[in-house]
C-alpha atoms as one frame of an Amber mdcrd trajectory, in Angstrom:
protein
  95.974  99.517  96.248  93.391  97.173  97.698  90.405  95.093  96.695  89.004
  95.100  93.158  86.363  97.827  92.575  82.733  96.814  93.086  79.992  98.114
  90.783  77.193  99.611  92.874  74.100 101.576  91.902  75.864 104.890  92.612
  79.077 104.094  90.683  82.230 102.150  91.547  83.105 101.415  95.177  86.842
 101.088  95.712  88.143  99.848  99.059  91.790 100.760  99.485  94.718 100.797
 101.873  95.529 104.153 103.456  98.697 104.781 105.453  98.126 107.270 108.260
 101.232 109.112 109.564 103.333 107.867 106.643 105.632 110.896 106.540 105.611
 111.593 110.289 106.726 108.141 111.351 104.758 105.550 113.266 102.594 104.610
 110.235  99.266 102.819 110.612  97.725 100.958 107.667  93.949 101.467 107.550
  91.117 100.550 105.197  89.137 103.365 103.585  86.744 103.630 100.644  86.062
 105.945  97.725  83.039 106.095  95.405  83.885 106.776  91.765  81.591 107.890
  88.945  80.353 104.920  86.860  81.013 106.552  83.489  84.137 108.490  84.438
  86.010 106.653  87.213  88.543 109.485  87.437  85.750 111.557  89.031  85.425
 111.085  92.790  81.842 111.229  94.067  82.757 110.754  97.724  85.165 109.134
 100.126  85.231 108.086 103.749  86.470 110.750 106.158  87.670 108.144 108.627
  88.907 104.590 108.423  86.436 101.746 107.959  88.831  99.349 109.614  91.961
  99.911 111.724  94.387  97.451 113.332  92.941  96.216 116.628  93.807  92.541
 116.988  97.234  91.489 118.253  98.079  89.852 114.889  97.293  93.201 113.202
  99.238  95.343 115.675 102.398  93.249 116.062 104.571  91.610 113.431 107.270
  92.286 110.883 105.090  95.138 109.597 103.198  96.417 112.649  99.789  98.111
 112.738  98.403  96.891 109.430  95.103  95.822 107.924  95.055  95.415 104.165
  91.949  95.014 101.986  92.528  91.806 100.064  88.935  91.521  98.869  85.464
  92.946  99.204  81.955  91.864  98.309  78.356  92.916  98.760  76.071  90.635
 100.740  72.592  92.069 100.294  72.903  95.630 101.541  76.046  95.016 103.587
  79.652  95.277 102.494  82.201  92.744 103.699  85.922  93.487 103.529  88.501
  90.743 103.661  91.798  91.661 105.283  94.943  89.568 105.296  98.316  89.188
 106.926 100.858  86.601 105.824  99.410  84.021 108.245  95.902  85.347 108.963
  92.689  86.181 107.161  89.781  88.048 108.697  86.494  89.590 107.575  84.778
  92.768 108.695  81.203  93.667 107.791  79.970  97.237 107.326  76.244  97.779
 107.811  74.487 100.769 106.338
């Protein structure tokens, strides 16, 4: 799935792994987000139309499982969201400003 949901003013922010081209071959693992209703988390308020983070670094593009970023954690730092991504031998952080 991805990182644990984060409670925000608007509801629950869930950062998750999305596999683009899964059924067509040549899959790419991306990071996307969805905002869920605070009282009824089965209700989707909104979701990202595009990836927040895609594989770009060589350690994300090449390896036993190529083209992968996976959200291992997420936190809010003031008004910015930081996503932690991991590979078996690497950790990285990406910050989203809004």
